[in-house]
Amino acid sequence: MFEDLQRKTVLITGASSGLGAGFAEIFARHGARLALAARRVEKLEALQRKLVEGGAEVQVVELDVTDENSVEAAVNAVVPNIDILVNNAGVATFGRSLEISASDWDKTLDTNLRGLFLVAQAVARRMERGGTGGSIVNISSITALRASRGLAAYSASKAAASHLTKCLALDWAVHDIRVNALCPGYIETEMNAGFFETPEGLALIARTPMKKIGKIADLEGPLLLLASDAGRHITGIDLPVDGGHLVSSL
Ligand code: NAD
């Protein structure tokens, strides 16, 4: 089904932890060549060693998505070309809307929206020059699609990222570049695992129609659908993967 990935190079931003590291393992298993990008190079190198031991071809590039020079340098450093971008780097800020600071607002929007755009643009320019097209998967969130208490800045950044996805899909279809958004619900990673054992975490799971929290493995099929030739006629969509959380009862 995803055989084309064996001929592809995938750039993953924010690959030093959480979903990004999990996505790297998924693509490695499907035989793709990888470029792992983030600010914490030593964490990327540890993941690189593990994936190379498993037989993957892996490159590490330092990247701060909020710095346009860093974006330009990182995207140009990937060899031999970039067929797929997983635009995953992001930050989450929580807090009552009355209390969000201007600096938290800026950090959230700078990373999740401006940074996501800068990386997509730099990669699309390379894809356009190469003339071979490509696929961009922006990691959005179900908070792009419904309001969630205490997450105003984060949700606004993700809603904008989802809308940007549609605009870029429209603009870049002529270059055979597909742009889609994957919108995960709550996914368990090393960093948030403890939360889902707290009363608030258990209440959240109880409100989800399928009554379970997502795992990175639950994103594999949807991610590969958008990234690979399996999704060759799909562009400009939001694909929620959330155990039905978005259709929970009002
Ligand atoms: P995480 O904090 O483990 O991963 C975020 C990654 O982005 C880290 O590697 C971090 O270093 C990197 N990053 C942050 N700022 C950066 C910058 N300026 N430049 C380069 N890299 C930067 O969190 P995660 O849960 O794995 O989140 C990954 C993505 O998935 C985010 O975009 C997040 O909004 C989205 N998401 C996560 C969930 C979830 O439940 N875990 C649900 C929906 C969406």
Short mmCIF file of C-alpha atoms and ligand atoms in Angstrom, two decimals:
data_model
loop_
_atom_site.label_atom_id
_atom_site.label_comp_id
_atom_site.label_asym_id
_atom_site.label_seq_id
_atom_site.Cartn_x
_atom_site.Cartn_y
_atom_site.Cartn_z
CA MET A 1 0.00 0.00 0.00
CA PHE A 2 2.71 2.55 0.97
CA GLU A 3 5.53 1.12 -1.20
CA ASP A 4 6.32 4.52 -2.73
CA LEU A 5 7.73 5.59 0.66
CA GLN A 6 10.78 3.41 -0.01
CA ARG A 7 11.82 5.94 -2.69
CA LYS A 8 10.99 9.04 -0.64
CA THR A 9 12.76 11.47 1.68
CA VAL A 10 10.68 12.74 4.58
CA LEU A 11 11.51 15.86 6.59
CA ILE A 12 9.94 15.80 10.06
CA THR A 13 10.07 18.94 12.22
CA GLY A 14 9.95 18.67 16.00
CA ALA A 15 11.24 15.11 15.69
CA SER A 16 13.10 15.22 19.03
CA SER A 17 10.16 13.98 21.13
CA GLY A 18 6.51 12.92 21.25
CA LEU A 19 4.60 12.53 18.03
CA GLY A 20 7.49 13.70 15.83
CA ALA A 21 9.79 10.95 17.14
CA GLY A 22 6.95 8.45 16.76
CA PHE A 23 6.32 9.57 13.16
CA ALA A 24 10.04 9.07 12.42
CA GLU A 25 9.80 5.44 13.62
CA ILE A 26 6.71 4.89 11.47
CA PHE A 27 8.32 6.21 8.27
CA ALA A 28 11.54 4.30 9.01
CA ARG A 29 9.53 1.07 9.26
CA HIS A 30 8.08 1.79 5.82
CA GLY A 31 11.57 2.23 4.31
CA ALA A 32 11.62 6.02 3.83
CA ARG A 33 14.81 8.08 4.01
CA LEU A 34 14.54 10.52 6.93
CA ALA A 35 15.63 14.04 7.81
CA LEU A 36 14.98 14.74 11.49
CA ALA A 37 14.78 18.41 12.47
CA ALA A 38 14.48 20.21 15.81
CA ARG A 39 16.44 22.48 18.15
CA ARG A 40 17.75 19.67 20.41
CA VAL A 41 20.32 18.04 18.13
CA GLU A 42 21.56 15.58 20.78
CA LYS A 43 18.05 14.13 21.13
CA LEU A 44 17.77 13.84 17.35
CA GLU A 45 21.15 12.08 17.22
CA ALA A 46 20.01 9.54 19.81
CA LEU A 47 16.93 8.78 17.67
CA GLN A 48 19.10 8.72 14.55
CA ARG A 49 21.36 6.04 16.13
CA LYS A 50 18.35 3.88 17.00
CA LEU A 51 16.80 4.17 13.52
CA VAL A 52 20.10 3.58 11.72
CA GLU A 53 20.59 0.40 13.79
CA GLY A 54 17.24 -0.73 12.39
CA GLY A 55 18.53 -0.14 8.84
CA ALA A 56 17.16 3.33 8.09
CA GLU A 57 18.98 6.15 6.31
CA VAL A 58 18.71 9.17 8.63
CA GLN A 59 20.01 12.73 8.52
CA VAL A 60 19.85 15.22 11.42
CA VAL A 61 19.38 18.95 10.89
CA GLU A 62 19.20 21.69 13.50
CA LEU A 63 16.06 23.80 13.13
CA ASP A 64 14.27 26.55 15.01
CA VAL A 65 11.03 27.15 13.12
CA THR A 66 10.68 30.65 14.59
CA ASP A 67 13.92 31.80 12.91
CA GLU A 68 13.66 32.24 9.14
CA ASN A 69 17.45 31.89 8.62
CA SER A 70 17.42 28.60 10.51
CA VAL A 71 14.47 27.40 8.42
CA GLU A 72 16.20 28.29 5.16
CA ALA A 73 19.47 26.61 6.22
CA ALA A 74 17.76 23.45 7.52
CA VAL A 75 15.58 22.95 4.45
CA ASN A 76 18.55 23.51 2.11
CA ALA A 77 20.66 21.03 4.11
CA VAL A 78 18.37 18.06 3.45
CA VAL A 79 19.70 15.70 0.77
CA PRO A 80 19.04 14.60 -1.86
CA ASN A 81 15.60 16.22 -2.03
CA ILE A 82 12.41 16.47 0.04
CA ASP A 83 9.37 14.51 -1.10
CA ILE A 84 7.32 14.73 2.09
CA LEU A 85 7.21 17.30 4.88
CA VAL A 86 5.63 16.49 8.23
CA ASN A 87 5.22 19.95 9.74
CA ASN A 88 4.94 18.79 13.34
CA ALA A 89 6.89 21.24 15.56
CA GLY A 90 4.53 22.96 17.96
CA VAL A 91 4.02 24.32 21.44
CA ALA A 92 0.99 24.10 23.70
CA THR A 93 0.05 26.94 26.02
CA PHE A 94 -2.71 26.52 28.60
CA GLY A 95 -4.43 29.12 30.71
CA ARG A 96 -7.51 31.23 31.17
CA SER A 97 -8.04 33.67 28.29
CA LEU A 98 -8.18 36.59 30.73
CA GLU A 99 -4.64 35.78 31.79
CA ILE A 100 -2.78 34.83 28.60
CA SER A 101 0.33 37.01 28.38
CA ALA A 102 1.37 38.71 25.16
CA SER A 103 4.60 36.71 25.18
CA ASP A 104 2.74 33.38 25.50
CA TRP A 105 0.45 34.46 22.67
CA ASP A 106 3.42 35.40 20.46
CA LYS A 107 5.33 32.20 21.23
CA THR A 108 2.30 30.05 20.38
CA LEU A 109 1.47 31.82 17.12
CA ASP A 110 5.15 32.23 16.13
CA THR A 111 5.73 28.49 16.40
CA ASN A 112 2.42 26.92 15.42
CA LEU A 113 1.45 29.29 12.61
CA ARG A 114 4.32 31.51 11.41
CA GLY A 115 6.90 28.72 11.85
CA LEU A 116 4.67 26.15 10.17
CA PHE A 117 4.21 28.53 7.21
CA LEU A 118 7.94 29.34 6.89
CA VAL A 119 8.88 25.66 6.78
CA ALA A 120 6.08 24.80 4.33
CA GLN A 121 7.09 27.69 2.07
CA ALA A 122 10.81 26.82 2.08
CA VAL A 123 10.03 23.15 1.33
CA ALA A 124 7.48 24.00 -1.37
CA ARG A 125 10.04 26.27 -3.08
CA ARG A 126 12.45 23.30 -3.23
CA MET A 127 9.71 20.98 -4.49
CA GLU A 128 8.71 23.52 -7.15
CA ARG A 129 12.34 23.90 -8.30
CA GLY A 130 12.75 20.11 -8.36
CA GLY A 131 9.58 19.75 -10.44
CA THR A 132 8.59 16.44 -8.85
CA GLY A 133 5.78 17.64 -6.57
CA GLY A 134 5.36 16.39 -3.03
CA SER A 135 3.17 16.10 0.01
CA ILE A 136 2.98 18.35 3.06
CA VAL A 137 1.22 17.13 6.20
CA ASN A 138 0.62 19.90 8.73
CA ILE A 139 0.02 18.61 12.24
CA SER A 140 -3.01 20.54 13.42
CA SER A 141 -5.41 19.44 16.17
CA ILE A 142 -9.09 18.87 16.88
CA THR A 143 -8.86 22.18 18.78
CA ALA A 144 -8.74 23.77 15.29
CA LEU A 145 -12.27 22.54 14.75
CA ARG A 146 -14.01 23.03 18.13
CA ALA A 147 -13.48 25.33 21.09
CA SER A 148 -11.76 23.92 24.16
CA ARG A 149 -11.62 25.70 27.51
CA GLY A 150 -8.21 27.08 28.54
CA LEU A 151 -6.64 26.67 25.09
CA ALA A 152 -7.53 29.91 23.28
CA ALA A 153 -4.08 30.79 21.90
CA TYR A 154 -3.27 27.18 20.99
CA SER A 155 -6.70 26.59 19.39
CA ALA A 156 -6.51 29.85 17.41
CA SER A 157 -3.05 28.90 16.13
CA LYS A 158 -4.27 25.45 15.06
CA ALA A 159 -7.47 26.82 13.43
CA ALA A 160 -5.29 29.24 11.46
CA ALA A 161 -2.89 26.42 10.56
CA SER A 162 -5.82 24.34 9.28
CA HIS A 163 -7.14 27.23 7.18
CA LEU A 164 -3.63 27.99 5.91
CA THR A 165 -3.44 24.34 4.83
CA LYS A 166 -6.43 24.86 2.52
CA CYS A 167 -4.97 28.11 1.09
CA LEU A 168 -1.61 26.44 0.36
CA ALA A 169 -3.33 23.38 -1.15
CA LEU A 170 -5.11 25.73 -3.54
CA ASP A 171 -1.98 27.72 -4.41
CA TRP A 172 0.40 24.79 -4.82
CA ALA A 173 -1.80 22.21 -6.56
CA VAL A 174 -0.45 23.54 -9.86
CA HIS A 175 3.02 22.35 -8.74
CA ASP A 176 1.63 18.91 -7.80
CA ILE A 177 2.21 19.67 -4.12
CA ARG A 178 -0.54 18.33 -1.88
CA VAL A 179 -1.12 20.01 1.49
CA ASN A 180 -3.29 18.43 4.17
CA ALA A 181 -3.81 18.75 7.92
CA LEU A 182 -3.83 15.83 10.33
CA CYS A 183 -5.94 16.78 13.36
CA PRO A 184 -5.22 14.45 16.27
CA GLY A 185 -7.35 14.35 19.36
CA TYR A 186 -5.61 13.68 22.68
CA ILE A 187 -2.72 11.30 22.02
CA GLU A 188 -0.73 9.70 24.80
CA THR A 189 2.99 10.47 24.69
CA GLU A 190 5.74 10.10 27.33
CA MET A 191 5.16 13.70 28.40
CA ASN A 192 1.40 13.58 29.03
CA ALA A 193 0.89 9.91 30.01
CA GLY A 194 0.49 10.77 33.73
CA PHE A 195 -2.36 13.21 32.99
CA PHE A 196 -4.64 10.45 31.71
CA GLU A 197 -4.51 8.76 35.14
CA THR A 198 -5.70 11.91 36.97
CA PRO A 199 -9.43 12.59 37.65
CA GLU A 200 -9.41 15.27 34.89
CA GLY A 201 -7.74 12.90 32.44
CA LEU A 202 -10.16 10.08 33.23
CA ALA A 203 -13.12 12.50 32.85
CA LEU A 204 -11.79 13.52 29.45
CA ILE A 205 -11.57 9.90 28.35
CA ALA A 206 -15.14 9.32 29.63
CA ARG A 207 -16.42 12.19 27.42
CA THR A 208 -14.86 10.66 24.30
CA PRO A 209 -17.34 8.44 22.40
CA MET A 210 -14.84 5.56 21.97
CA LYS A 211 -13.82 5.88 25.67
CA LYS A 212 -10.11 5.55 25.05
CA ILE A 213 -7.12 7.76 24.58
CA GLY A 214 -5.29 7.71 21.26
CA LYS A 215 -1.83 6.19 20.78
CA ILE A 216 0.78 7.25 18.24
CA ALA A 217 0.09 3.95 16.44
CA ASP A 218 -3.50 5.15 15.85
CA LEU A 219 -2.09 7.97 13.70
CA GLU A 220 -0.04 5.66 11.46
CA GLY A 221 -2.67 4.87 8.81
CA PRO A 222 -4.06 8.43 8.57
CA LEU A 223 -0.54 9.95 8.47
CA LEU A 224 0.67 7.60 5.75
CA LEU A 225 -2.53 8.08 3.76
CA LEU A 226 -1.92 11.84 3.58
CA ALA A 227 1.86 11.55 3.09
CA SER A 228 2.09 8.79 0.50
CA ASP A 229 0.75 8.13 -3.00
CA ALA A 230 -2.18 6.31 -1.36
CA GLY A 231 -3.62 9.82 -0.88
CA ARG A 232 -2.55 11.14 -4.29
CA HIS A 233 -5.98 12.73 -5.02
CA ILE A 234 -6.42 14.24 -1.53
CA THR A 235 -5.48 17.84 -0.89
CA GLY A 236 -6.74 20.66 1.34
CA ILE A 237 -8.44 18.53 3.99
CA ASP A 238 -8.53 18.34 7.78
CA LEU A 239 -8.39 14.70 8.87
CA PRO A 240 -9.44 14.32 12.52
CA VAL A 241 -8.19 11.20 14.35
CA ASP A 242 -9.82 11.42 17.75
CA GLY A 243 -11.90 8.40 18.73
CA GLY A 244 -15.01 10.50 17.95
CA HIS A 245 -14.14 13.31 20.38
CA LEU A 246 -15.36 15.94 17.87
CA VAL A 247 -18.79 14.31 17.72
CA SER A 248 -19.21 14.04 21.48
CA SER A 249 -22.71 14.92 22.64
CA LEU A 250 -23.60 18.57 23.33
P1 NAD B 1 6.13 17.62 22.08
O1 NAD B 1 6.33 18.83 22.92
O2 NAD B 1 6.66 16.31 22.55
O3 NAD B 1 6.71 17.85 20.63
C1 NAD B 1 6.81 19.12 20.04
C2 NAD B 1 8.10 19.15 19.26
O4 NAD B 1 8.21 20.43 18.61
C3 NAD B 1 9.33 19.00 20.17
O5 NAD B 1 10.27 18.18 19.53
C4 NAD B 1 9.85 20.44 20.28
O6 NAD B 1 11.20 20.51 20.55
C5 NAD B 1 9.51 20.93 18.86
N1 NAD B 1 9.54 22.40 18.80
C6 NAD B 1 8.86 23.28 19.56
N2 NAD B 1 9.21 24.54 19.21
C7 NAD B 1 10.10 24.43 18.19
C8 NAD B 1 10.82 25.37 17.39
N3 NAD B 1 10.73 26.68 17.61
N4 NAD B 1 11.62 24.89 16.42
C9 NAD B 1 11.75 23.58 16.21
N5 NAD B 1 11.12 22.63 16.93
C10 NAD B 1 10.30 23.07 17.92
O7 NAD B 1 4.56 17.53 21.83
P2 NAD B 1 3.70 16.55 20.89
O8 NAD B 1 2.50 16.21 21.66
O9 NAD B 1 4.53 15.47 20.30
O10 NAD B 1 3.26 17.56 19.73
C11 NAD B 1 3.66 17.44 18.37
C12 NAD B 1 2.63 18.16 17.49
O11 NAD B 1 1.39 17.49 17.58
C13 NAD B 1 2.38 19.61 17.93
O12 NAD B 1 2.21 20.42 16.77
C14 NAD B 1 1.09 19.49 18.70
O13 NAD B 1 0.37 20.71 18.72
C15 NAD B 1 0.37 18.41 17.91
N6 NAD B 1 -0.69 17.70 18.63
C16 NAD B 1 -0.40 16.92 19.72
C17 NAD B 1 -1.44 16.23 20.36
C18 NAD B 1 -1.20 15.32 21.54
O14 NAD B 1 -2.18 14.92 22.18
N7 NAD B 1 0.03 14.97 21.87
C19 NAD B 1 -2.76 16.36 19.88
C20 NAD B 1 -3.00 17.18 18.78
C21 NAD B 1 -1.95 17.83 18.15
#
